[in-house]
Amino acid sequence: MHSQNPCGMISFMQAQTEKEMDLILKNISSFYGWQWSNLLFDEKVLQIQISGPNDWLWMSFRLKGGKPYFFFSKERIFLIKDKKKPIQLFFKSHFKGLDLVKVERVEALGRLVRFYFSADQENFMEISLIPGKVNVTLYKGSKQISAFKPKDIEPAPNDTYEDSKLREPSFFKDLWQKENKTQKDKSNAESGEIKKDLKKKKKGLKKMEEKLEELSENLLEKAGEWIKQQQSLTQVPEEFGTFIDSSKSLSWNIENIFSQAKKNKGKLEGTKERIDILKKEISELERGKGAKKKEVPPSLLKKAELKGKTYEIDGHRLFIGRSGADNLKLLRKAKPWYLWLHIKDYPGAHGILERDKKSGEPKPQIVMEAAQKVIAQSLPKGAQGKFECLYAECRYVRPIKGAKSGQVTYSHEKVVGVRV
């Protein structure tokens, strides 16, 4: 039934009824002999065009959403994109150019309509608008193809809908236009979000490029070289003044400046990477694709130029090197918030578990699976028992100077038990 909402619009409370379908099909015989010229389909909507003498007719079918309906229109209203689905290819091969010879609603099955293309009734299109069993099937002799997986259709109960409450065919055309206007508004909103995101990223890119220029100049390194050469903290050039602490010794200033300059080199590489990523994202946005897919960072193994093992664990990548030297290279390339894993109280492999900075610690089952992989790489074949695996953010893991390659100190660690 229908009712009035506060805005005075008719609410679409239920699927199109059998009698409402009959109202639309009532005058279809006037189009017999017209040729089928096009079929468009996108799983939610089906549109068919038939052409007559200097004229055409569009049949539009809403297939998804629980309330299927259809209507006819001579106007070229909203058309879906042609995606070349199998059913469209079948139509083009066997039905395009054929005449429409008959249309009927199969009363015993309720909301099911057949469009015939041959007098022997062997070539036809069957459209079910039964909620929960919506489908489009083309029959060409013994051949057939369906848009969706076919479902059994039971005989329909008698349609007892009151004639006084029947919605006119124009209701469904208006409803179609209203629904597609909503989709268009949504598309415009998404376009606005893309423009907003594009502006934000371009602003960020400009700041990063300015930062890159500043880091590339590396005044810290120049200041260090100047002090080292002059061996004095007096008469320091103005551009180096901010790096000097006159209350400290000459040796302290030299060591501090070169230490900061070394960090700047690391920042320089990181800034270059972020600029490259931003440029790609801006390019995607300018092509109208949006930032739907997050840029996947390059593999740690690739960044460290190593061969090792990579495991995919529910969207997280786990990297394991092949030696102590590999382990340290991976650790140095890892982001501070990545997780470092190592079997407790035994020598063994180091694992680096990639994770998003803002997502927090991975789910326990992800950490557990990563721990199992690391322990499996650390134990001799055939080892059994319960073992513990340490894990901590990479920011809390430091190589031990002068120690055997691969030895580290760590803090803020957690422990997970794993049975092998």
Short mmCIF file of C-alpha atoms in Angstrom, two decimals:
data_model
loop_
_atom_site.label_atom_id
_atom_site.label_comp_id
_atom_site.label_asym_id
_atom_site.label_seq_id
_atom_site.Cartn_x
_atom_site.Cartn_y
_atom_site.Cartn_z
CA MET A 1 0.00 0.00 0.00
CA HIS A 2 1.04 3.58 -0.29
CA SER A 3 0.89 6.47 2.13
CA GLN A 4 1.78 10.15 2.25
CA ASN A 5 5.00 11.17 3.94
CA PRO A 6 5.50 14.61 5.57
CA CYS A 7 6.89 15.99 2.31
CA GLY A 8 3.82 14.90 0.36
CA MET A 9 5.75 12.25 -1.60
CA ILE A 10 4.31 8.77 -2.08
CA SER A 11 6.30 6.22 -0.12
CA PHE A 12 7.36 3.06 -1.93
CA MET A 13 6.14 0.51 0.62
CA GLN A 14 6.17 -2.72 -1.39
CA ALA A 15 7.17 -4.39 -4.62
CA GLN A 16 5.22 -3.82 -7.81
CA THR A 17 2.07 -5.92 -7.76
CA GLU A 18 0.75 -8.23 -10.49
CA LYS A 19 -2.13 -5.89 -11.31
CA GLU A 20 0.24 -2.92 -11.51
CA MET A 21 2.36 -4.93 -13.96
CA ASP A 22 -0.76 -5.67 -16.02
CA LEU A 23 -1.51 -1.92 -16.21
CA ILE A 24 1.93 -1.35 -17.77
CA LEU A 25 1.63 -4.31 -20.18
CA LYS A 26 -1.91 -3.32 -21.23
CA ASN A 27 -0.91 -1.41 -24.37
CA ILE A 28 2.32 -3.25 -25.22
CA SER A 29 0.73 -4.94 -28.25
CA SER A 30 1.02 -1.64 -30.14
CA PHE A 31 4.78 -2.24 -30.21
CA TYR A 32 4.66 -5.72 -31.73
CA GLY A 33 6.89 -5.88 -34.81
CA TRP A 34 9.42 -3.45 -33.34
CA GLN A 35 13.01 -4.69 -33.31
CA TRP A 36 15.16 -5.36 -30.25
CA SER A 37 18.19 -3.09 -30.59
CA ASN A 38 19.99 -2.87 -27.25
CA LEU A 39 20.26 -4.46 -23.80
CA LEU A 40 22.12 -2.87 -20.88
CA PHE A 41 22.70 -4.67 -17.58
CA ASP A 42 24.65 -3.97 -14.37
CA GLU A 43 23.18 -6.53 -11.89
CA LYS A 44 20.98 -3.89 -10.25
CA VAL A 45 19.27 -2.58 -13.35
CA LEU A 46 18.25 -3.95 -16.75
CA GLN A 47 17.34 -1.66 -19.66
CA ILE A 48 16.15 -2.82 -23.09
CA GLN A 49 15.58 -0.71 -26.18
CA ILE A 50 13.23 -1.66 -29.00
CA SER A 51 13.12 0.42 -32.17
CA GLY A 52 10.20 1.14 -34.46
CA PRO A 53 9.60 3.43 -37.44
CA ASN A 54 11.41 6.65 -36.49
CA ASP A 55 10.85 5.94 -32.80
CA TRP A 56 11.97 3.74 -29.90
CA LEU A 57 10.84 2.46 -26.53
CA TRP A 58 12.92 1.88 -23.39
CA MET A 59 11.95 -0.84 -20.89
CA SER A 60 13.62 -0.29 -17.52
CA PHE A 61 13.71 -2.95 -14.79
CA ARG A 62 14.89 -2.39 -11.21
CA LEU A 63 16.24 -5.79 -10.16
CA LYS A 64 17.81 -5.29 -6.73
CA GLY A 65 16.76 -3.85 -3.39
CA GLY A 66 13.92 -6.19 -2.41
CA LYS A 67 11.27 -4.18 -4.28
CA PRO A 68 11.68 -4.89 -8.02
CA TYR A 69 9.61 -3.03 -10.58
CA PHE A 70 9.57 -1.99 -14.25
CA PHE A 71 8.08 0.62 -16.56
CA PHE A 72 8.19 1.72 -20.21
CA SER A 73 9.28 5.11 -21.48
CA LYS A 74 9.80 6.74 -24.86
CA GLU A 75 12.08 9.37 -23.33
CA ARG A 76 15.79 8.72 -23.14
CA ILE A 77 15.96 8.84 -19.34
CA PHE A 78 18.82 7.71 -17.09
CA LEU A 79 20.80 4.93 -18.77
CA ILE A 80 23.22 2.57 -17.09
CA LYS A 81 26.75 1.98 -18.41
CA ASP A 82 27.34 -0.77 -20.93
CA LYS A 83 29.61 -3.26 -19.10
CA LYS A 84 29.51 -6.15 -21.62
CA LYS A 85 28.22 -8.85 -19.28
CA PRO A 86 27.69 -12.41 -20.64
CA ILE A 87 23.94 -11.91 -20.89
CA GLN A 88 24.53 -8.83 -23.08
CA LEU A 89 26.85 -10.75 -25.40
CA PHE A 90 24.27 -13.56 -25.68
CA PHE A 91 21.58 -10.98 -26.51
CA LYS A 92 23.78 -9.37 -29.19
CA SER A 93 24.54 -12.75 -30.79
CA HIS A 94 21.01 -14.23 -30.82
CA PHE A 95 18.35 -11.55 -30.27
CA LYS A 96 19.47 -8.19 -31.58
CA GLY A 97 17.43 -7.23 -34.63
CA LEU A 98 14.60 -9.73 -33.94
CA ASP A 99 10.98 -8.53 -33.81
CA LEU A 100 8.94 -8.44 -30.64
CA VAL A 101 5.96 -10.72 -31.39
CA LYS A 102 4.29 -11.25 -28.01
CA VAL A 103 4.43 -10.25 -24.33
CA GLU A 104 2.64 -11.98 -21.49
CA ARG A 105 2.68 -12.18 -17.74
CA VAL A 106 2.60 -15.81 -16.62
CA GLU A 107 -0.35 -15.58 -14.25
CA ALA A 108 0.28 -18.94 -12.58
CA LEU A 109 3.74 -17.73 -11.49
CA GLY A 110 2.75 -14.19 -10.53
CA ARG A 111 5.34 -11.50 -11.20
CA LEU A 112 6.98 -13.20 -14.17
CA VAL A 113 6.90 -11.70 -17.69
CA ARG A 114 7.94 -13.26 -21.00
CA PHE A 115 8.87 -11.38 -24.17
CA TYR A 116 8.74 -13.57 -27.31
CA PHE A 117 10.84 -13.02 -30.44
CA SER A 118 9.48 -15.79 -32.67
CA ALA A 119 6.05 -17.15 -33.51
CA ASP A 120 7.06 -20.68 -32.43
CA GLN A 121 7.81 -19.23 -28.97
CA GLU A 122 11.25 -20.91 -28.80
CA ASN A 123 13.11 -17.60 -28.57
CA PHE A 124 12.10 -15.49 -25.61
CA MET A 125 13.27 -13.48 -22.62
CA GLU A 126 11.88 -14.27 -19.18
CA ILE A 127 12.05 -11.68 -16.41
CA SER A 128 11.11 -12.56 -12.84
CA LEU A 129 10.32 -9.63 -10.55
CA ILE A 130 9.42 -11.89 -7.63
CA PRO A 131 11.17 -10.51 -4.50
CA GLY A 132 14.00 -12.84 -3.54
CA LYS A 133 13.87 -14.64 -6.91
CA VAL A 134 14.60 -11.82 -9.34
CA ASN A 135 16.25 -12.99 -12.55
CA VAL A 136 16.61 -12.38 -16.29
CA THR A 137 16.89 -15.42 -18.58
CA LEU A 138 17.27 -15.55 -22.36
CA TYR A 139 16.15 -18.70 -24.19
CA LYS A 140 17.38 -19.50 -27.72
CA GLY A 141 16.05 -22.95 -28.58
CA SER A 142 17.97 -25.36 -26.32
CA LYS A 143 20.41 -22.63 -25.28
CA GLN A 144 19.81 -20.33 -22.34
CA ILE A 145 21.65 -17.89 -20.09
CA SER A 146 20.59 -16.25 -16.81
CA ALA A 147 21.78 -13.06 -15.17
CA PHE A 148 21.74 -14.70 -11.71
CA LYS A 149 21.70 -18.22 -10.32
CA PRO A 150 18.23 -19.61 -11.14
CA LYS A 151 15.85 -20.41 -8.26
CA ASP A 152 12.73 -22.55 -8.28
CA ILE A 153 9.56 -20.50 -8.67
CA GLU A 154 6.42 -21.77 -6.98
CA PRO A 155 2.86 -21.03 -8.22
CA ALA A 156 1.82 -17.62 -6.97
CA PRO A 157 -1.13 -17.02 -4.60
CA ASN A 158 -4.00 -14.92 -5.89
CA ASP A 159 -3.25 -11.21 -6.01
CA THR A 160 -5.86 -9.62 -3.72
CA TYR A 161 -4.51 -6.06 -3.97
CA GLU A 162 -7.35 -3.52 -4.03
CA ASP A 163 -7.84 -1.76 -7.38
CA SER A 164 -8.40 1.55 -5.60
CA LYS A 165 -4.84 1.42 -4.28
CA LEU A 166 -3.08 0.57 -7.53
CA ARG A 167 -0.19 2.85 -8.38
CA GLU A 168 -0.19 4.25 -11.90
CA PRO A 169 2.64 3.35 -14.34
CA SER A 170 3.93 6.94 -14.07
CA PHE A 171 4.56 6.33 -10.35
CA PHE A 172 7.35 3.87 -11.15
CA LYS A 173 8.94 6.15 -13.73
CA ASP A 174 8.98 8.99 -11.17
CA LEU A 175 10.37 6.62 -8.55
CA TRP A 176 13.16 5.54 -10.93
CA GLN A 177 14.16 9.15 -11.58
CA LYS A 178 14.05 9.97 -7.88
CA GLU A 179 16.25 6.98 -6.99
CA ASN A 180 18.76 7.81 -9.69
CA LYS A 181 18.82 11.45 -8.63
CA THR A 182 19.84 10.19 -5.18
CA GLN A 183 22.62 8.18 -6.81
CA LYS A 184 23.69 11.25 -8.78
CA ASP A 185 23.69 13.36 -5.60
CA LYS A 186 25.81 10.69 -3.94
CA SER A 187 28.19 10.73 -6.88
CA ASN A 188 28.43 14.53 -6.64
CA ALA A 189 29.15 14.24 -2.92
CA GLU A 190 31.93 11.76 -3.66
CA SER A 191 33.28 14.16 -6.28
CA GLY A 192 33.31 16.90 -3.63
CA GLU A 193 35.24 14.62 -1.29
CA ILE A 194 37.76 13.92 -4.04
CA LYS A 195 38.27 17.67 -4.63
CA LYS A 196 38.69 18.25 -0.90
CA ASP A 197 41.17 15.37 -0.63
CA LEU A 198 43.05 16.61 -3.70
CA LYS A 199 43.42 20.10 -2.23
CA LYS A 200 44.66 18.66 1.07
CA LYS A 201 47.22 16.40 -0.62
CA LYS A 202 48.53 19.18 -2.86
CA LYS A 203 49.00 21.37 0.19
CA GLY A 204 50.84 18.55 1.95
CA LEU A 205 52.99 17.94 -1.14
CA LYS A 206 54.04 21.59 -1.23
CA LYS A 207 55.12 21.46 2.43
CA MET A 208 57.04 18.23 1.86
CA GLU A 209 58.82 19.65 -1.18
CA GLU A 210 59.84 22.69 0.89
CA LYS A 211 61.06 20.34 3.61
CA LEU A 212 62.97 18.30 1.02
CA GLU A 213 64.70 21.44 -0.24
CA GLU A 214 65.65 22.33 3.31
CA LEU A 215 66.99 18.84 4.04
CA SER A 216 68.82 18.66 0.70
CA GLU A 217 70.71 21.87 1.55
CA ASN A 218 71.90 20.12 4.75
CA LEU A 219 73.14 23.20 6.59
CA LEU A 220 73.89 20.98 9.60
CA GLU A 221 76.57 19.09 7.71
CA LYS A 222 78.03 22.35 6.39
CA ALA A 223 78.03 23.78 9.91
CA GLY A 224 79.81 20.71 11.23
CA GLU A 225 82.46 20.90 8.53
CA TRP A 226 83.00 24.61 9.24
CA ILE A 227 83.44 24.13 13.02
CA LYS A 228 85.66 21.09 12.48
CA GLN A 229 87.87 23.12 10.16
CA GLN A 230 87.92 26.30 12.28
CA GLN A 231 88.16 24.46 15.62
CA SER A 232 86.37 27.40 17.19
CA LEU A 233 82.92 28.47 18.33
CA THR A 234 83.61 32.16 17.76
CA GLN A 235 82.69 34.23 14.71
CA VAL A 236 80.23 31.55 13.57
CA PRO A 237 78.45 32.47 10.29
CA GLU A 238 74.88 33.60 10.85
CA GLU A 239 73.33 30.65 8.94
CA PHE A 240 75.04 28.18 11.33
CA GLY A 241 74.21 30.09 14.51
CA THR A 242 71.05 28.14 15.36
CA PHE A 243 73.01 24.86 15.44
CA ILE A 244 75.66 26.02 17.94
CA ASP A 245 75.37 25.84 21.71
CA SER A 246 78.12 28.09 23.01
CA SER A 247 77.60 26.79 26.57
CA LYS A 248 78.87 23.38 25.45
CA SER A 249 82.37 22.31 24.44
CA LEU A 250 83.75 22.34 20.91
CA SER A 251 83.88 18.52 20.76
CA TRP A 252 80.28 18.23 22.02
CA ASN A 253 79.06 20.66 19.33
CA ILE A 254 80.93 18.82 16.57
CA GLU A 255 79.57 15.43 17.64
CA ASN A 256 76.04 16.78 18.13
CA ILE A 257 75.90 18.56 14.76
CA PHE A 258 77.17 15.54 12.80
CA SER A 259 74.74 13.30 14.69
CA GLN A 260 71.84 15.57 13.72
CA ALA A 261 73.13 15.74 10.12
CA LYS A 262 73.09 11.92 9.95
CA LYS A 263 69.47 11.86 11.12
CA ASN A 264 68.62 14.43 8.48
CA LYS A 265 69.89 12.09 5.78
CA GLY A 266 67.42 9.45 6.99
CA LYS A 267 64.64 12.05 6.99
CA LEU A 268 65.64 13.05 3.47
CA GLU A 269 65.04 9.52 2.12
CA GLY A 270 61.77 9.20 4.02
CA THR A 271 60.55 12.54 2.70
CA LYS A 272 61.40 11.52 -0.87
CA GLU A 273 59.36 8.31 -0.44
CA ARG A 274 56.38 10.22 0.96
CA ILE A 275 56.55 12.73 -1.90
CA ASP A 276 56.49 9.90 -4.46
CA ILE A 277 53.46 8.32 -2.75
CA LEU A 278 51.64 11.68 -2.58
CA LYS A 279 52.30 12.36 -6.26
CA LYS A 280 50.80 8.98 -7.20
CA GLU A 281 47.73 9.63 -5.00
CA ILE A 282 47.28 13.10 -6.53
CA SER A 283 47.54 11.61 -10.02
CA GLU A 284 44.82 9.04 -9.15
CA LEU A 285 42.56 11.74 -7.73
CA GLU A 286 43.01 13.95 -10.79
CA ARG A 287 41.93 11.01 -12.96
CA GLY A 288 38.78 10.79 -10.84
CA LYS A 289 39.60 7.45 -9.25
CA GLY A 290 39.74 8.77 -5.71
CA ALA A 291 41.86 7.38 -2.92
CA LYS A 292 39.84 4.21 -2.50
CA LYS A 293 42.78 1.88 -2.36
CA LYS A 294 45.55 2.55 0.05
CA GLU A 295 49.05 2.59 -1.36
CA VAL A 296 50.76 -0.67 -0.44
CA PRO A 297 54.27 0.11 0.86
CA PRO A 298 57.14 -1.71 -0.85
CA SER A 299 58.32 -4.94 0.72
CA LEU A 300 60.89 -4.53 3.51
CA LEU A 301 62.95 -7.25 1.87
CA LYS A 302 62.97 -5.26 -1.36
CA LYS A 303 63.85 -2.02 0.42
CA ALA A 304 66.70 -3.76 2.25
CA GLU A 305 67.76 -5.53 -0.99
CA LEU A 306 67.53 -8.92 0.72
CA LYS A 307 66.21 -12.36 -0.02
CA GLY A 308 64.07 -13.87 2.69
CA LYS A 309 60.54 -15.00 3.42
CA THR A 310 57.33 -13.00 3.29
CA TYR A 311 54.06 -14.26 4.78
CA GLU A 312 50.62 -12.69 4.30
CA ILE A 313 48.60 -12.86 7.54
CA ASP A 314 45.10 -11.39 7.30
CA GLY A 315 46.25 -8.23 5.52
CA HIS A 316 49.55 -7.94 7.44
CA ARG A 317 52.92 -8.88 5.98
CA LEU A 318 55.56 -10.71 8.03
CA PHE A 319 59.18 -10.49 6.87
CA ILE A 320 61.94 -12.87 7.99
CA GLY A 321 65.60 -12.55 6.95
CA ARG A 322 68.07 -15.39 6.38
CA SER A 323 70.88 -14.31 8.71
CA GLY A 324 71.83 -12.04 11.60
CA ALA A 325 73.05 -9.41 9.15
CA ASP A 326 69.71 -9.63 7.29
CA ASN A 327 67.84 -9.20 10.56
CA LEU A 328 69.62 -5.92 11.32
CA LYS A 329 69.03 -4.58 7.82
CA LEU A 330 65.32 -5.37 8.12
CA LEU A 331 65.16 -3.72 11.53
CA ARG A 332 66.78 -0.55 10.18
CA LYS A 333 64.30 -0.36 7.29
CA ALA A 334 61.25 -1.08 9.46
CA LYS A 335 58.90 1.68 10.56
CA PRO A 336 59.09 2.45 14.31
CA TRP A 337 55.54 1.12 14.85
CA TYR A 338 56.11 -2.23 13.11
CA LEU A 339 56.38 -5.24 15.43
CA TRP A 340 59.63 -7.14 15.99
CA LEU A 341 59.29 -10.82 16.98
CA HIS A 342 61.84 -13.33 18.34
CA ILE A 343 61.68 -16.67 20.10
CA LYS A 344 62.36 -16.23 23.84
CA ASP A 345 65.53 -17.68 25.44
CA TYR A 346 66.75 -19.25 22.18
CA PRO A 347 68.84 -17.97 19.27
CA GLY A 348 66.73 -17.75 16.14
CA ALA A 349 65.10 -15.77 13.39
CA HIS A 350 63.86 -12.21 13.74
CA GLY A 351 60.48 -11.36 12.28
CA ILE A 352 59.14 -7.92 11.35
CA LEU A 353 55.32 -7.69 11.26
CA GLU A 354 54.04 -4.79 9.19
CA ARG A 355 51.05 -2.85 10.54
CA ASP A 356 49.28 0.45 10.02
CA LYS A 357 50.35 3.28 12.30
CA LYS A 358 46.79 4.27 13.24
CA SER A 359 45.26 0.81 13.58
CA GLY A 360 46.79 -0.10 16.94
CA GLU A 361 48.17 -3.52 17.81
CA PRO A 362 47.08 -6.33 15.45
CA LYS A 363 44.48 -8.84 16.62
CA PRO A 364 45.84 -11.55 18.97
CA GLN A 365 45.35 -14.28 16.36
CA ILE A 366 47.49 -12.33 13.87
CA VAL A 367 50.32 -11.94 16.40
CA MET A 368 49.94 -15.62 17.32
CA GLU A 369 50.25 -16.75 13.69
CA ALA A 370 53.25 -14.47 13.13
CA ALA A 371 54.87 -15.89 16.27
CA GLN A 372 54.32 -19.43 14.98
CA LYS A 373 56.06 -18.55 11.71
CA VAL A 374 59.05 -17.00 13.51
CA ILE A 375 59.40 -19.92 15.93
CA ALA A 376 59.12 -22.43 13.09
CA GLN A 377 62.06 -20.68 11.41
CA SER A 378 64.06 -20.74 14.66
CA LEU A 379 63.75 -24.37 15.79
CA PRO A 380 65.37 -27.49 14.34
CA LYS A 381 63.13 -29.86 12.42
CA GLY A 382 61.10 -32.17 14.63
CA ALA A 383 61.23 -29.87 17.69
CA GLN A 384 58.12 -30.08 19.88
CA GLY A 385 56.77 -28.40 22.97
CA LYS A 386 55.50 -25.03 24.12
CA PHE A 387 57.62 -21.99 23.39
CA GLU A 388 57.31 -18.28 24.02
CA CYS A 389 57.77 -15.51 21.50
CA LEU A 390 58.74 -11.94 22.38
CA TYR A 391 57.34 -9.05 20.43
CA ALA A 392 57.77 -5.29 20.70
CA GLU A 393 57.51 -2.21 18.51
CA CYS A 394 60.66 -1.75 16.43
CA ARG A 395 61.26 1.62 18.08
CA TYR A 396 62.16 -0.26 21.28
CA VAL A 397 64.66 -2.64 19.65
CA ARG A 398 68.34 -1.62 19.33
CA PRO A 399 71.39 -3.46 17.94
CA ILE A 400 74.18 -4.08 20.49
CA LYS A 401 77.30 -2.23 19.40
CA GLY A 402 80.29 -4.50 19.02
CA ALA A 403 78.23 -7.63 19.62
CA LYS A 404 77.72 -10.53 17.23
CA SER A 405 75.66 -9.51 14.21
CA GLY A 406 71.96 -9.85 14.95
CA GLN A 407 72.12 -9.35 18.73
CA VAL A 408 69.79 -6.64 20.05
CA THR A 409 68.45 -5.11 23.23
CA TYR A 410 64.74 -4.46 23.63
CA SER A 411 62.16 -3.02 26.00
CA HIS A 412 58.37 -2.67 26.30
CA GLU A 413 58.16 -6.27 25.12
CA LYS A 414 55.18 -8.63 25.38
CA VAL A 415 55.12 -12.41 25.31
CA VAL A 416 52.86 -14.87 23.51
CA GLY A 417 52.91 -18.63 24.07
CA VAL A 418 52.97 -20.98 21.07
CA ARG A 419 52.74 -24.78 21.05
CA VAL A 420 54.73 -26.63 18.37
#
